[in-house]
Coordinates of C-alpha atoms in Angstrom, one line a residue:
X53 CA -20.8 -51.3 -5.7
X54 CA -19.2 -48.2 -5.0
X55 CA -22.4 -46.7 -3.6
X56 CA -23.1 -49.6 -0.9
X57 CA -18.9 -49.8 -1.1
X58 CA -18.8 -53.4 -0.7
X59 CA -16.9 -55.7 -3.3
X60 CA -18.1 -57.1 -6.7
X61 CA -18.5 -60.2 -5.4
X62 CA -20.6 -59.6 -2.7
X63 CA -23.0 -61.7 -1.8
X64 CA -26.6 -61.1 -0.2
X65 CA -26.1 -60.5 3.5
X66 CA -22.8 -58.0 3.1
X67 CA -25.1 -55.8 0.7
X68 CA -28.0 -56.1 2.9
X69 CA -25.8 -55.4 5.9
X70 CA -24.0 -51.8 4.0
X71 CA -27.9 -50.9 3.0
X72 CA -29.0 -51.1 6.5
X73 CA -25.7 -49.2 7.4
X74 CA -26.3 -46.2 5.1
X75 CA -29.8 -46.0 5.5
X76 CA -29.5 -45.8 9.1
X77 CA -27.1 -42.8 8.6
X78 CA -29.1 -41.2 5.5
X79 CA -32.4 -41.7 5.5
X80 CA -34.3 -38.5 5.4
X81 CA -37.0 -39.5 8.1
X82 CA -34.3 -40.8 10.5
X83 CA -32.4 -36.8 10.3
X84 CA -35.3 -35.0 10.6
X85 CA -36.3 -37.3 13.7
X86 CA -32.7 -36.8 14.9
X87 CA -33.3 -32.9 14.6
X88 CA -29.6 -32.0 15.7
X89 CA -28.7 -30.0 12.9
X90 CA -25.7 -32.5 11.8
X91 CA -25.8 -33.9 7.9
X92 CA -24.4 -37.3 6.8
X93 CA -21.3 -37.3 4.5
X94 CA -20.5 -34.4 2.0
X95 CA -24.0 -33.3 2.3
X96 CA -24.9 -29.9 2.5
X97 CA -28.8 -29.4 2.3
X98 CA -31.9 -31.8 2.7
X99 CA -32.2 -32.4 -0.9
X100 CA -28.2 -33.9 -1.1
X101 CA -29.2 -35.8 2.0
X102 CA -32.7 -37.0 -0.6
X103 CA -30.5 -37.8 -3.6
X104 CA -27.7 -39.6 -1.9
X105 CA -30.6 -41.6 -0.1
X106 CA -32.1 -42.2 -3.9
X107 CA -29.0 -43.4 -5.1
X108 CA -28.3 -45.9 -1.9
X109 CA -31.7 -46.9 -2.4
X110 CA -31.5 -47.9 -6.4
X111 CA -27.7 -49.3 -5.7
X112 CA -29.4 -52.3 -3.2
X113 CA -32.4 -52.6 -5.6
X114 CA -29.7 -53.4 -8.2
X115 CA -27.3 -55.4 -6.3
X116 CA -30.2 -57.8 -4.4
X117 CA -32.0 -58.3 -7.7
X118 CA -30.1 -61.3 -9.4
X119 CA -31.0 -60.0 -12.8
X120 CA -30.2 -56.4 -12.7
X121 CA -27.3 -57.3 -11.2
X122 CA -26.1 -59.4 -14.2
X123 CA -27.2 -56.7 -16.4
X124 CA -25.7 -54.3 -14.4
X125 CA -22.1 -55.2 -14.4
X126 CA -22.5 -56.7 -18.3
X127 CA -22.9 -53.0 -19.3
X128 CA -20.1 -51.8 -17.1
X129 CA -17.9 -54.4 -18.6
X130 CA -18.9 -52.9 -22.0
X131 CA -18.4 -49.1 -20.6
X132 CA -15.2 -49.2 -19.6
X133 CA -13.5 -53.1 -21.0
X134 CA -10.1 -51.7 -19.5
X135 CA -11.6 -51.7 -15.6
X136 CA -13.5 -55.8 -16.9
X137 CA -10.0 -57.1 -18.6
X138 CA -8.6 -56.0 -15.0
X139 CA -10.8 -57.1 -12.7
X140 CA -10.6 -60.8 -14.9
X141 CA -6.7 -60.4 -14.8
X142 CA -6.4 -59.9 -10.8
X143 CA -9.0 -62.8 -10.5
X144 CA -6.8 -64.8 -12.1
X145 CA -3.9 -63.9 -10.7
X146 CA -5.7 -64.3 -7.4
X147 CA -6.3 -68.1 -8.8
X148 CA -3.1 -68.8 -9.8
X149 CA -1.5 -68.0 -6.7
X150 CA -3.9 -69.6 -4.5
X151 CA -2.6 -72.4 -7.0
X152 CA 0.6 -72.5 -6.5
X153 CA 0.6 -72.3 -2.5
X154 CA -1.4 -75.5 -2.5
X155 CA 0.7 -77.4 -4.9
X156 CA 3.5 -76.2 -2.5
X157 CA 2.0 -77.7 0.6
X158 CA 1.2 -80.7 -1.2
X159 CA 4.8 -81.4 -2.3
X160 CA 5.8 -80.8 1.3
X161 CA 3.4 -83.5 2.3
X162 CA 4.9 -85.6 0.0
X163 CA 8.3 -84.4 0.9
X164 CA 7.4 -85.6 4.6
X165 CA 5.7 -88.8 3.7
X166 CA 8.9 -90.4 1.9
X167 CA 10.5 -89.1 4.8
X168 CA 8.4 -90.7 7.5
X169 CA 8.8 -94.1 5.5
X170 CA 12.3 -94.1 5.0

């Protein structure tokens, strides 16, 4: 995720769109064609502009393919269960508070309805 740096719950097109992004800016064949001298990012030689274009490359293989994807963040849940119990506490949160704004406009339609009648 970090990679493509798009959110954990992507879905198909935003990964698809920060692939074509990066590989626009880091594809080996598209600097060499370029030919003005300038690297991408924090790269410093033809081989870092190779490996960070390896690693974009295996980040969208993961991310498009449903199953590596599950597999993929089950095993970072498991590396690091801090980063997973936090993730599942802000969704939660997130929930929760989405929650509560909808009860509140739904008492203030209430609130208005009585008010309308009266």
């Amino acid at each position: 995720y970090r990679v493509l740096n798009v959110s954990r719950n992507a879905d198909r097109m935003e990964i698809k769109s920060a692939y074509r992004t990066l590989s626009r800016k880091y594809h080996p064949d598209g600097i060499l064609q370029r030919n003005d001298g300038i690297l991408p990012g924090r790269c410093n030689s033809m081989d870092d502009v190779r490996e960070e274009w390896e690693r974009i490359k295996l980040s969208y293989e993961i991310l498009m393919d449903r199953k590596l994807r599950v597999r993929y963040d089950r095993n970072s849940a498991l590396a690091d269960p801090a980063a997973a119990v936090g993730r599942a506490a802000l969704g939660t949160i997130g929930w929760g508070l989405s929650g509560v704004g909808k009860g509140l406009i739904e008492v203030g339609k209430m609130a208005l309805n009585q008010k309308k009648s009266k």
